[in-house]
mmCIF file of C-alpha atoms and ligand atoms in Angstrom:
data_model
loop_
_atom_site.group_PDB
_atom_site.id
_atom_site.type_symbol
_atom_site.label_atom_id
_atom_site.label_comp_id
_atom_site.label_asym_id
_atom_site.label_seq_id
_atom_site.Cartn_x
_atom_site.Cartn_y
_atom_site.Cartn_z
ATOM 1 C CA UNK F 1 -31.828 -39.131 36.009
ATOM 2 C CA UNK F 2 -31.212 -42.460 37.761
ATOM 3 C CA UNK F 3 -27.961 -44.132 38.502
ATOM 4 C CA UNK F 4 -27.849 -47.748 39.460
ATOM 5 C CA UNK F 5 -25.081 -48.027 42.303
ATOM 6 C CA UNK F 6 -23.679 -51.838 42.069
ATOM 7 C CA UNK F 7 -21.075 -51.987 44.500
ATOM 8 C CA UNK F 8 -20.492 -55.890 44.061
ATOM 9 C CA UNK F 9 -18.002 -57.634 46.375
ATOM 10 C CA UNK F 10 -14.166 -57.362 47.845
ATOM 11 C CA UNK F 11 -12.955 -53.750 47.955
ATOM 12 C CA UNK F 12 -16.073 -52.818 46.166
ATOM 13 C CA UNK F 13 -18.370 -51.692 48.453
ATOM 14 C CA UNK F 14 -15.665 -49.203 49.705
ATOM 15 C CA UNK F 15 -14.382 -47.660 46.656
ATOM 16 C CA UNK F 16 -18.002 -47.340 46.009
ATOM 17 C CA UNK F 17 -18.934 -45.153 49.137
ATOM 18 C CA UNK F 18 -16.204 -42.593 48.495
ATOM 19 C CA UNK F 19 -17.433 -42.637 45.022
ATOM 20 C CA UNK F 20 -21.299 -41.966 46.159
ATOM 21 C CA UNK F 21 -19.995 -39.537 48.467
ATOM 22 C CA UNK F 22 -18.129 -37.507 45.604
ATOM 23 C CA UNK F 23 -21.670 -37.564 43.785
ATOM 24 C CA UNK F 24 -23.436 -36.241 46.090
ATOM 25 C CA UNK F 25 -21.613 -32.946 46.729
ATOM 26 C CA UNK F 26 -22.098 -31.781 43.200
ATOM 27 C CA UNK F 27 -25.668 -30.514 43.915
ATOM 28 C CA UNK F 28 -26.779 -32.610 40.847
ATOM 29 C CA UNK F 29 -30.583 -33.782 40.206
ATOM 30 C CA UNK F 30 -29.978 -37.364 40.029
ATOM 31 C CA UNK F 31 -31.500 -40.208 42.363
ATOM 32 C CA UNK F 32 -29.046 -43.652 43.049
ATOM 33 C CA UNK F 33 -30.692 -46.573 44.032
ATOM 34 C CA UNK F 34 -27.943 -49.670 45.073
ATOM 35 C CA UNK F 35 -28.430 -53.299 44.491
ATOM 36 C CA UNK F 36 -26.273 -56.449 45.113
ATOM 37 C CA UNK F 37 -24.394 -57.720 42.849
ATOM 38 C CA UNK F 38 -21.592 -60.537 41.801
ATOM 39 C CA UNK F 39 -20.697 -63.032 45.120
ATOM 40 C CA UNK F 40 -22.526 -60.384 47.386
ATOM 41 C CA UNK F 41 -25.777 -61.018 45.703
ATOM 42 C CA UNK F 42 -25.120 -64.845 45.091
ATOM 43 C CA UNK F 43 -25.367 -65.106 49.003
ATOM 44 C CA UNK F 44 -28.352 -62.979 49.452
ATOM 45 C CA UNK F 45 -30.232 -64.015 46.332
ATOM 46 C CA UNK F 46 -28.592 -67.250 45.146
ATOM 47 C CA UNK F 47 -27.471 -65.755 41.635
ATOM 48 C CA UNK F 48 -24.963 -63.407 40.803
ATOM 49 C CA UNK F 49 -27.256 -61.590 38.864
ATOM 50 C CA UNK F 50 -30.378 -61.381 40.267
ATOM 51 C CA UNK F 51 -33.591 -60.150 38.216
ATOM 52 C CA UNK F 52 -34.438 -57.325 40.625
ATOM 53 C CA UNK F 53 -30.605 -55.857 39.742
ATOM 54 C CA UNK F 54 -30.558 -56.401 36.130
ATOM 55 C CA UNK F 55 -34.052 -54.467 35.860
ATOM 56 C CA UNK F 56 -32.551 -51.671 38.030
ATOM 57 C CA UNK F 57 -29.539 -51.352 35.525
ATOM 58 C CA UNK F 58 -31.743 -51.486 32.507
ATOM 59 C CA UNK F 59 -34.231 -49.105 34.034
ATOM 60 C CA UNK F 60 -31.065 -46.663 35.294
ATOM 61 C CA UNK F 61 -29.759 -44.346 32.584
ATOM 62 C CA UNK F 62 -26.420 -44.799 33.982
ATOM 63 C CA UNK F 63 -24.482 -48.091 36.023
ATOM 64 C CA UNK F 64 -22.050 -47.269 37.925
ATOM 65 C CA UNK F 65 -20.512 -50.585 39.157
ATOM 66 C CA UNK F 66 -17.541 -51.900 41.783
ATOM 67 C CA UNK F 67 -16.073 -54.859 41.103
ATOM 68 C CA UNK F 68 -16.980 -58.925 41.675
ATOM 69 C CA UNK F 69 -15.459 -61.937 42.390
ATOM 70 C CA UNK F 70 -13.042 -64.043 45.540
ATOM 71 C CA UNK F 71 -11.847 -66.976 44.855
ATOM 72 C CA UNK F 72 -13.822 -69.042 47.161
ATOM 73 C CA UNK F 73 -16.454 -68.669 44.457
ATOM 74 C CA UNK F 74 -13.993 -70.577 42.025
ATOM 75 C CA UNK F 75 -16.022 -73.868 42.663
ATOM 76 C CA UNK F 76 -19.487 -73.129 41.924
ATOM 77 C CA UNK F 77 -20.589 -74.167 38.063
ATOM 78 C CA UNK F 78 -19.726 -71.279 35.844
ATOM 79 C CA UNK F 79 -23.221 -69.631 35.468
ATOM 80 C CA UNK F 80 -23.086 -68.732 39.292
ATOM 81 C CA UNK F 81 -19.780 -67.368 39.677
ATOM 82 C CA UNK F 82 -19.515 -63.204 40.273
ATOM 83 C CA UNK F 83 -18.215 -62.716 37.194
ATOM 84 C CA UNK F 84 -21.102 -63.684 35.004
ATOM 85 C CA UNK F 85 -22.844 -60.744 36.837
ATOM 86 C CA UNK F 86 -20.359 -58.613 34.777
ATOM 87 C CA UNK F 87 -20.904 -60.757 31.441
ATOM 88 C CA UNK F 88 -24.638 -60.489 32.202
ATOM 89 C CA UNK F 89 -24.959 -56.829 32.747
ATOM 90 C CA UNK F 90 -23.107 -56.570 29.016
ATOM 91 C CA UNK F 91 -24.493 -58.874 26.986
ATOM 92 C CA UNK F 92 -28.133 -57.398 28.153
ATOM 93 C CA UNK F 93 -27.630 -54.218 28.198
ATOM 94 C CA UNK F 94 -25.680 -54.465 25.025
ATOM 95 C CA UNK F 95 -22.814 -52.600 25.877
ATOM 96 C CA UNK F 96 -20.433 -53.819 22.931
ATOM 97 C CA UNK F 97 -18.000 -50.676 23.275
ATOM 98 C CA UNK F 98 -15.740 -50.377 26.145
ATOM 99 C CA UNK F 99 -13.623 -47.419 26.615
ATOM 100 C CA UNK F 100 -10.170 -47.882 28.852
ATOM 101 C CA UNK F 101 -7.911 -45.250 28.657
ATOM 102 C CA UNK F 102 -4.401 -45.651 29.912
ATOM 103 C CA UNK F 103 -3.288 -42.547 31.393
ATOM 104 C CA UNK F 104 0.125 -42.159 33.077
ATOM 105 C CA UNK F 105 -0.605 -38.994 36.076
ATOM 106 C CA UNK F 106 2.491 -37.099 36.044
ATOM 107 C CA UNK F 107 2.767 -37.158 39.885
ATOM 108 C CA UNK F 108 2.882 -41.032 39.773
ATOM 109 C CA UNK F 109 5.687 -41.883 37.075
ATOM 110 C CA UNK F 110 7.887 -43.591 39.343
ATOM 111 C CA UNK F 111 5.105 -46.239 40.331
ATOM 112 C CA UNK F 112 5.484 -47.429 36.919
ATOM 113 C CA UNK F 113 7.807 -50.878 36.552
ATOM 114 C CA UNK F 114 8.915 -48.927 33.255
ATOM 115 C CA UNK F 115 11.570 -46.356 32.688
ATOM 116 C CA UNK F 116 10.251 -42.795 33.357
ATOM 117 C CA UNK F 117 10.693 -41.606 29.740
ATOM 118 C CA UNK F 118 8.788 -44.448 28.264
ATOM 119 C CA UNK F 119 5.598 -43.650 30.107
ATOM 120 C CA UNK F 120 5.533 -39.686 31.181
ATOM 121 C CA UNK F 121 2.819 -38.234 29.200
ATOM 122 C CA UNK F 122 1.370 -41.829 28.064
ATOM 123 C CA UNK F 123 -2.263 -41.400 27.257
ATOM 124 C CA UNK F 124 -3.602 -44.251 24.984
ATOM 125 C CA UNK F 125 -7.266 -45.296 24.940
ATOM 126 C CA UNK F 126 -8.349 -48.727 24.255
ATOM 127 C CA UNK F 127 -11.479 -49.688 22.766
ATOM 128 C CA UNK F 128 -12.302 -53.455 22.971
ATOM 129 C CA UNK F 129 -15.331 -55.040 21.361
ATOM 130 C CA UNK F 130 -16.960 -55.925 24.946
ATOM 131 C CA UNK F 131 -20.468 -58.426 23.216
ATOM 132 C CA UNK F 132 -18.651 -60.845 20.825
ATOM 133 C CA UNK F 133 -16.068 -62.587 20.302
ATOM 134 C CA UNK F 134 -14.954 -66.235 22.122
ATOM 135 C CA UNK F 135 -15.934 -64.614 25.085
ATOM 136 C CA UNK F 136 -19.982 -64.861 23.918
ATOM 137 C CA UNK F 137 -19.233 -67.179 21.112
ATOM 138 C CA UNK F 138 -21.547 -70.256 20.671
ATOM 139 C CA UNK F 139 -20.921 -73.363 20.854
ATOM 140 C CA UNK F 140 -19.247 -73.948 23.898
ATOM 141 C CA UNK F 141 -19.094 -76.584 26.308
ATOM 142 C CA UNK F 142 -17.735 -80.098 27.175
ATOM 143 C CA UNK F 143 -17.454 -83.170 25.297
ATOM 144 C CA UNK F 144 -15.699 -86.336 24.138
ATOM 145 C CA UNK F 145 -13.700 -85.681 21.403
ATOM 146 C CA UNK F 146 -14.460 -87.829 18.003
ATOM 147 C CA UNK F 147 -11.792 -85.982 16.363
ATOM 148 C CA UNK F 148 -8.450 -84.373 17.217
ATOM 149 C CA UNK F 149 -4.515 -85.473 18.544
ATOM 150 C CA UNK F 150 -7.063 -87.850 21.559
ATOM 151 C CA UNK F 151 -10.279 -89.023 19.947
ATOM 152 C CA UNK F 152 -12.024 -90.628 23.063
ATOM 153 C CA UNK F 153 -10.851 -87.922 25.197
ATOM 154 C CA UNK F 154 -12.559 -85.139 27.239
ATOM 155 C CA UNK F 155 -12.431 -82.169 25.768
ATOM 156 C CA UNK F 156 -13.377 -78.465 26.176
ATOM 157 C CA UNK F 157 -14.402 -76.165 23.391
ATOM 158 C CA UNK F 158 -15.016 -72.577 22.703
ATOM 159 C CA UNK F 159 -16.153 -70.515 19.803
ATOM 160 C CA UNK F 160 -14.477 -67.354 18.640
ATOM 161 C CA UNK F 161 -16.787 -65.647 16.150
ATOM 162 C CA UNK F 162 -17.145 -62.158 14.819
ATOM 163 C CA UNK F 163 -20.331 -61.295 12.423
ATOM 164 C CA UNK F 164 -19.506 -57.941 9.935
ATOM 165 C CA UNK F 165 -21.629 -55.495 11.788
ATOM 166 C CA UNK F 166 -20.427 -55.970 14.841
ATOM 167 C CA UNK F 167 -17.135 -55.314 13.464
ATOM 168 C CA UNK F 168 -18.377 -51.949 11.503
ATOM 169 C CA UNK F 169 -19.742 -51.008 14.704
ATOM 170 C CA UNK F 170 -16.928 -51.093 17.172
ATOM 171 C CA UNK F 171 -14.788 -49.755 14.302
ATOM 172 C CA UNK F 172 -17.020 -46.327 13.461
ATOM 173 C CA UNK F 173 -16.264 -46.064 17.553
ATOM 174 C CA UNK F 174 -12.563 -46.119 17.536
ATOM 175 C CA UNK F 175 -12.826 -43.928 14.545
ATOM 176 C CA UNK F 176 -14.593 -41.240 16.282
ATOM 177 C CA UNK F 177 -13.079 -41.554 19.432
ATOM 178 C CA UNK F 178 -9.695 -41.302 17.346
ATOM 179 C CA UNK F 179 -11.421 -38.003 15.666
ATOM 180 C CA UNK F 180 -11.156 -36.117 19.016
ATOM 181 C CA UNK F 181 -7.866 -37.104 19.937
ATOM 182 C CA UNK F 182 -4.418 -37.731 17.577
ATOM 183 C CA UNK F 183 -6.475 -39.131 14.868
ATOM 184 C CA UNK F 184 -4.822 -42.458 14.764
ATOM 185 C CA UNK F 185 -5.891 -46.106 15.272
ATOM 186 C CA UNK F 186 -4.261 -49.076 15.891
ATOM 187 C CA UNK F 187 -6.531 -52.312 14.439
ATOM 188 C CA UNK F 188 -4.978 -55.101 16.869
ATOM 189 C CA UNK F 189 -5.597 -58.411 15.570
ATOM 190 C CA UNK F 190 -4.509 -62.291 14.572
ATOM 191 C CA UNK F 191 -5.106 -62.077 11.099
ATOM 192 C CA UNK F 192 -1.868 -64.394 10.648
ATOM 193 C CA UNK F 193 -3.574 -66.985 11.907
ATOM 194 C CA UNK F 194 -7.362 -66.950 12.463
ATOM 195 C CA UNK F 195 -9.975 -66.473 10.194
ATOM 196 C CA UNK F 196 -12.556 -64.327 12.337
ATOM 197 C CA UNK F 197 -9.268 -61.210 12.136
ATOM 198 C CA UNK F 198 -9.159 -61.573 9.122
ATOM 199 C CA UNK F 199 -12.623 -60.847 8.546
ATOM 200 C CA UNK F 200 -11.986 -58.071 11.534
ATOM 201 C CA UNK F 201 -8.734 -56.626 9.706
ATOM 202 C CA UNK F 202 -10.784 -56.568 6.473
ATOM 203 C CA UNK F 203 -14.034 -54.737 7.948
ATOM 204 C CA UNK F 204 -11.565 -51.694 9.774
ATOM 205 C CA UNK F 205 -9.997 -50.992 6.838
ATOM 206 C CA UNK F 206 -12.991 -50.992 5.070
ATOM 207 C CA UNK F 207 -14.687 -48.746 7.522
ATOM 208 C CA UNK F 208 -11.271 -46.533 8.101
ATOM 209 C CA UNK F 209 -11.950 -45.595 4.398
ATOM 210 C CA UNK F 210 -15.179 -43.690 5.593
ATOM 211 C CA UNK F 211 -12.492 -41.745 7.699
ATOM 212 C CA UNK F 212 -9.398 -40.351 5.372
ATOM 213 C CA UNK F 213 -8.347 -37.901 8.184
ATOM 214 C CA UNK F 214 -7.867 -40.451 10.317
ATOM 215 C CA UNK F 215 -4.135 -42.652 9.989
ATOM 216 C CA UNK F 216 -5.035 -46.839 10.675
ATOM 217 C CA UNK F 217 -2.320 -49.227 10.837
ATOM 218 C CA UNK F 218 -2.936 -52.420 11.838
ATOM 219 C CA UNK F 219 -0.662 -54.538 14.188
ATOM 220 C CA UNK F 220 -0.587 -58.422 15.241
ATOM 221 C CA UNK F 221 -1.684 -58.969 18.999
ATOM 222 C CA UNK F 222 1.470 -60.685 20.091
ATOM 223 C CA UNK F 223 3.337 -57.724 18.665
ATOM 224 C CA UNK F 224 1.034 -55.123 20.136
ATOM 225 C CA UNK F 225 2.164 -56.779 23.726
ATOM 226 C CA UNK F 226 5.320 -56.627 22.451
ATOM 227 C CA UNK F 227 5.312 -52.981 21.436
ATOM 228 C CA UNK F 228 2.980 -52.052 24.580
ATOM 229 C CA UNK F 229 6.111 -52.437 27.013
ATOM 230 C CA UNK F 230 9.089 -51.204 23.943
ATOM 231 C CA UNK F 231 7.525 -47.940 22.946
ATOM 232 C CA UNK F 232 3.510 -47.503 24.608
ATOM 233 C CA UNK F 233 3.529 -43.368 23.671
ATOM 234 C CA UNK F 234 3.796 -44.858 19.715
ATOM 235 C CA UNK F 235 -0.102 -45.838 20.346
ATOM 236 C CA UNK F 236 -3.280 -43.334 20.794
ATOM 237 C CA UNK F 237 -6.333 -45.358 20.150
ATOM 238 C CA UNK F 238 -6.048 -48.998 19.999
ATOM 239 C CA UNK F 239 -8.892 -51.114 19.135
ATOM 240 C CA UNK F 240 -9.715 -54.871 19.296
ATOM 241 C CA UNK F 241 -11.619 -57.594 20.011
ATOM 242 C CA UNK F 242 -12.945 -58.370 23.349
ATOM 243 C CA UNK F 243 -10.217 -61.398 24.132
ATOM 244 C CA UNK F 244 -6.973 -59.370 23.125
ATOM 245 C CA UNK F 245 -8.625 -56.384 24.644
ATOM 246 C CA UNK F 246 -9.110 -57.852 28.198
ATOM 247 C CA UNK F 247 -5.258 -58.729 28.074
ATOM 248 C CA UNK F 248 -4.001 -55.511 26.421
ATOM 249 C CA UNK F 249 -5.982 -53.266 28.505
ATOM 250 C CA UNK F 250 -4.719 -54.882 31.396
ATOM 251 C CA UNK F 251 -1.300 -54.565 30.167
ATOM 252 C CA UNK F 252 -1.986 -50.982 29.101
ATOM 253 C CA UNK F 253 -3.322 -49.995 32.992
ATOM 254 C CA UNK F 254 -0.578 -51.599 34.518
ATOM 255 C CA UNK F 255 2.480 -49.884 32.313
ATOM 256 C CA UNK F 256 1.168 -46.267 33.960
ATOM 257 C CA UNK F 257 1.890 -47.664 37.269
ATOM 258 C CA UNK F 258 -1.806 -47.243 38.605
ATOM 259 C CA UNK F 259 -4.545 -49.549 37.275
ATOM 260 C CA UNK F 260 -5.762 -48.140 41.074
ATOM 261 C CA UNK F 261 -6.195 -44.491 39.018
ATOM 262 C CA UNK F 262 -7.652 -46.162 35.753
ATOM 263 C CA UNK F 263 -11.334 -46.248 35.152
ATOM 264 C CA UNK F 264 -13.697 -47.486 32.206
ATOM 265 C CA UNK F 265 -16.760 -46.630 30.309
ATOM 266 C CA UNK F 266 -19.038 -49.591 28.480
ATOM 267 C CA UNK F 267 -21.509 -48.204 26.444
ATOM 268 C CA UNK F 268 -24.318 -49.555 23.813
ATOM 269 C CA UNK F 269 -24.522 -46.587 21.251
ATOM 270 C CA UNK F 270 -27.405 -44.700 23.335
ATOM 271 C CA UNK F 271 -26.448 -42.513 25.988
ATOM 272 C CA UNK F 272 -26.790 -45.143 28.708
ATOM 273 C CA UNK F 273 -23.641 -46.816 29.628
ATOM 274 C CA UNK F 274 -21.914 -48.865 32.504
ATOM 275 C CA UNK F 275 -18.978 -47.412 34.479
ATOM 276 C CA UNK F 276 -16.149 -49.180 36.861
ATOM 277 C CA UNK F 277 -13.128 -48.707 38.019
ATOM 278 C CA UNK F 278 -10.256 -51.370 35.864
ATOM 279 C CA UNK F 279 -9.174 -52.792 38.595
ATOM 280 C CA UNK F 280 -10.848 -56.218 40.636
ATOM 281 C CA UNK F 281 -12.523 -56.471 43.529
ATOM 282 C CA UNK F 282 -8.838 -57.147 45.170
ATOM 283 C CA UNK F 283 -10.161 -59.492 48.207
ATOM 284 C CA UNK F 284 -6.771 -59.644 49.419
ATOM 285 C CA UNK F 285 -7.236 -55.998 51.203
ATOM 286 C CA UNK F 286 -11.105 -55.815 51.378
ATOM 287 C CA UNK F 287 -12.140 -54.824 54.575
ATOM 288 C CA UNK F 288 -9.385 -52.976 55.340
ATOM 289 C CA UNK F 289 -9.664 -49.067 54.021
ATOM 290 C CA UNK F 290 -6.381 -48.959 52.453
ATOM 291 C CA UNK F 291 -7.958 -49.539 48.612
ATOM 292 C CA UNK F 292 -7.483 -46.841 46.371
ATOM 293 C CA UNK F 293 -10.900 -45.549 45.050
ATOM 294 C CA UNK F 294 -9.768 -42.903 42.468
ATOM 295 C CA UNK F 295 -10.572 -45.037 39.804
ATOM 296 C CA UNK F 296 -14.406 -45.125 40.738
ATOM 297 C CA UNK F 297 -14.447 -41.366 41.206
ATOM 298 C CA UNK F 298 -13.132 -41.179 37.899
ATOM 299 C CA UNK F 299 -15.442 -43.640 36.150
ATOM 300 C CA UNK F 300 -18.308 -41.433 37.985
ATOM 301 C CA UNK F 301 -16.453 -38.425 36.027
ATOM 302 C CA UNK F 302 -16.801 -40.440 32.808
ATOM 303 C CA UNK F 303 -20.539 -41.512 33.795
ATOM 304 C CA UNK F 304 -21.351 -37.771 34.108
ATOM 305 C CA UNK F 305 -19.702 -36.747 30.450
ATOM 306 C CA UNK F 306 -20.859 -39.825 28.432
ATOM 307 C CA UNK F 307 -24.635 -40.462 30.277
ATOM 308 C CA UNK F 308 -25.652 -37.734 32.123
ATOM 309 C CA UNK F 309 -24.645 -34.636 30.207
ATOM 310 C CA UNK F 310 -22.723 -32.740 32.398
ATOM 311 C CA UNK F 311 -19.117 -32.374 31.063
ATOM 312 C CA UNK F 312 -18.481 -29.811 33.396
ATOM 313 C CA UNK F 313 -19.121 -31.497 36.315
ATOM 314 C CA UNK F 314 -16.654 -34.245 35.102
ATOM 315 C CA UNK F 315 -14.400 -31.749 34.553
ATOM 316 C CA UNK F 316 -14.228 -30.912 37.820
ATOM 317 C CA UNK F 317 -14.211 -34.179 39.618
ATOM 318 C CA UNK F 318 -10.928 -34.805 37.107
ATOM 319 C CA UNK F 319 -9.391 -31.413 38.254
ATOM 320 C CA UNK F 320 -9.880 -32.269 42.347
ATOM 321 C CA UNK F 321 -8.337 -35.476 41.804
ATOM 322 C CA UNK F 322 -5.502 -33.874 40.586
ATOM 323 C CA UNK F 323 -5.381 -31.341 43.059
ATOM 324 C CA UNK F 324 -5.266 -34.459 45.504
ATOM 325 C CA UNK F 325 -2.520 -35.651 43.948
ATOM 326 C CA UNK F 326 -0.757 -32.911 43.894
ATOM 327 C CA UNK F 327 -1.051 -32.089 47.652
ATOM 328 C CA UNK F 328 1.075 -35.271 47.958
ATOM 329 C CA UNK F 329 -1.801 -37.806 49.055
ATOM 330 C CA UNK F 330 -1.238 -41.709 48.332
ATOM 331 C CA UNK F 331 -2.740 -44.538 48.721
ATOM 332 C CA UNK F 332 -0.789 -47.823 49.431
ATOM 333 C CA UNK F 333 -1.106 -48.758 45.627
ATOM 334 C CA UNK F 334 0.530 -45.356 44.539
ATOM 335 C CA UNK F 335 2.474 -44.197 47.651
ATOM 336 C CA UNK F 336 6.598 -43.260 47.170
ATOM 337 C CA UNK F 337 8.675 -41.849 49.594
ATOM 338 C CA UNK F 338 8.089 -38.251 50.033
ATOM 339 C CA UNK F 339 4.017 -38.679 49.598
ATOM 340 C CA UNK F 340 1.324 -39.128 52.674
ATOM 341 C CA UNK F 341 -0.455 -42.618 52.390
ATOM 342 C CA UNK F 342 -4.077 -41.954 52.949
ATOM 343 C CA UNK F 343 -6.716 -45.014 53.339
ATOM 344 C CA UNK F 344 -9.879 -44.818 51.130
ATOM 345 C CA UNK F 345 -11.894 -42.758 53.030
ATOM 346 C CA UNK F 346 -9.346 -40.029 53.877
ATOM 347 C CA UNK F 347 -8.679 -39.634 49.899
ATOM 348 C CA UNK F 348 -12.457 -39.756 49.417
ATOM 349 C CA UNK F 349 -12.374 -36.970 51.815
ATOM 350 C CA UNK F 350 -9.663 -35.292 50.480
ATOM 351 C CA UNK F 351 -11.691 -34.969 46.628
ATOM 352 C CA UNK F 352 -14.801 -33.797 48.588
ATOM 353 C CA UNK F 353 -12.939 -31.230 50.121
ATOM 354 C CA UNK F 354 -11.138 -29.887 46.734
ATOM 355 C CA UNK F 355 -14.441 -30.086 44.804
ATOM 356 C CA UNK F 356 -16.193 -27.912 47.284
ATOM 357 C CA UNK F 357 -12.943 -25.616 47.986
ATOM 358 C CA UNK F 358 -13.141 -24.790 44.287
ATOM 359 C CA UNK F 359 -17.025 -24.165 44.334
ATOM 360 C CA UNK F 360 -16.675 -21.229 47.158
ATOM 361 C CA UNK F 361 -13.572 -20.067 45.783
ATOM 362 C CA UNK F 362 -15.512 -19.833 41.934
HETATM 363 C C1 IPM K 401 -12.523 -57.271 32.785
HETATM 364 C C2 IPM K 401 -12.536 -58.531 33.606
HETATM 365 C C3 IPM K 401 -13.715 -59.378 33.143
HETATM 366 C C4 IPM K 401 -13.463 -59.769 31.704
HETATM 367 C C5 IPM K 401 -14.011 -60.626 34.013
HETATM 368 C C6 IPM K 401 -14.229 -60.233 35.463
HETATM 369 C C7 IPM K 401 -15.169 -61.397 33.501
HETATM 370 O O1 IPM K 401 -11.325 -59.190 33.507
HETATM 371 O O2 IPM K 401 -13.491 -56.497 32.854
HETATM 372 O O3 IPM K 401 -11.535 -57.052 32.079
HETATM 373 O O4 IPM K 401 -12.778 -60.770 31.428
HETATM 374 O O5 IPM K 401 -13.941 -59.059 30.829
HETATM 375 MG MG1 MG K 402 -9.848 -58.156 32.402
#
């Protein structure tokens, strides 16, 4: 087995060594080989994407991957900015289904800008459509506009566009996923308004058919947003197109108080997938061993159940985080009065240590 280590840029490459470190005291068979990615690898290599990386991730059966970007990329022309390394990596790979779960930890209720009883025991999962969409659409580009409220103008365009099987696919995902869980699925959509959710709304309730014992409903986006902050435990799987699901997700991670905890799975319908943390690259405390890298030790958790067939071992990174947290560790992002702030390493530490107290003990 093979694992591509992209640590990318900002807080990255730290989150990313606790992460490695976790790995590697799991006496698994598995061989990592890192490459630069995002702004790190734009420096080195002059592209945020270079070939040498992509072949590693398409070679790897498994990604695991940091986080890119800073803003003093923010000026370079759009196909050499970090985050097309991300966009790359996707669209090539073909990872159309992206997995974010929103999980509120007991322990860390009170980090949450939400009343405790709205969030203790939250645990939605959100599925967005991660190939398609305006994000991949084509045409795109700039232009003077013959048409329009300012014919003469400059203007900017984008395409939203969704084709039928890439609906069916995404939705026989949710479906599934929803199969294992409460057996309910939110369709989020703008069906009021644009024709390519219609065509979206139309296809999951078409496929949903295929799947009587699960309940669909299907809700506008702007109401989703709406409901995500009223009454989030009224959702279990949500799924959506890649546009409303980079804004709902984001929404979703930051209503359990720690997008720092919150990691992510993209996969392409084999085994292999891509896994990073929900959070940025956060270049505001790069550098400084304070970031929280929980979320990368869980995406290696999910890498281990979804690519690399060892559920168990997932299990058990999942159970020494918890353990972690329940000693009373913290780092900055999650800390409360009462709790021990820890920098990245120390909690790094701290989940190598309950992983291998558990392995003498068992
Ligand atoms: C995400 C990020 C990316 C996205 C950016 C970095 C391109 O926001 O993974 O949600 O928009 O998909
Ligand atoms: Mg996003």
């Amino acid at each position: 087995m093979k694992i591509a280590v992209l640590p990318g840029d900002g807080i990255g490459t730290e989150i990313m060594a606790e992460a490695v470190k976790v790995l590697n005291v799991l006496d698994l068979k598995f061989e990592t080989e890192t490459a630069l990615v995002g702004g790190a690898a734009y420096e080195a290599h002059g592209h945020p994407l270079p070939e040498a990386t992509l072949k590693l991730a398409k070679d790897a059966d498994a990604v695991l991957f940091g986080a890119v970007g800073d803003w003093k990329y923010d000026k370079l022309d759009r196909p050499l900015r970090p985050e097309q390394a991300i966009l790359g990596l996707r669209k090539n790979l073909g990872l159309f289904a992206n997995f974010r779960p929103a999980i509120c930890y007991e322990q860390l209720v009170g980090a949450s800008s939400l009343k405790p009883e709205l969030i203790s025991g939250l645990d939605i999962l959100i599925i967005r459509e991660l190939t398609g969409d305006i994000y991949f659409g084509a045409p795109r580009g700039r232009r003077t506009a013959t048409d329009g409220h300012f014919p003469g103008a400059e203007e900017a365009f984008d395409t939203m566009r969704y084709s039928r099987p890439e609906i069916e696919r995404i939705a026989h995902v949710a479906f599934q996923a929803a199969r294992k869980r409460s057996k309910r699925v939110t369709s989020v959509d703008k069906a009021n308004v644009l024709e390519t959710f219609q065509l979206w709304k139309d296809v999951v309730t078409e496929v949903g058919a295929q799947y009587p014992d699960v309940e669909l409903d299907h809700m506008y986006v702007d109401n989703a947003a709406m409901q995500l902050v009223k009454a989030p435990k009224k959702f279990d799987v949500v799924v959506t197109g890649n546009m409303f699901g980079d804004i709902l997700s984001d929404e979703a991670a930051m209503l359990t108080g720690s997008i720092g905890m919150l990691p992510s799975a993209s996969l392409n319908g084999s085994t292999q997938g891509l896994y990073e943390p929900s959070h940025g690259s956060a270049p505001d405390i790069a550098g400084k061993g304070i970031a929280n890298p929980l979320a990368t030790i869980l995406s290696a958790a999910m890498m281990l159940r979804f690519s690399l067939n060892q559920p168990q071992t997932a299990d058990r990174i999942e159970s020494a985080v918890k353990d972690v947290l329940a000693s009373g560790l913290r780092t900055a992002d999650i800390y409360s009065d009462g709790t021990r702030k820890v920098g990245t390493r120390e909690m790094g530490d701290a989940v190598v240590a309950a992983i291998t107290k558990k392995t003498t003990k068992g």
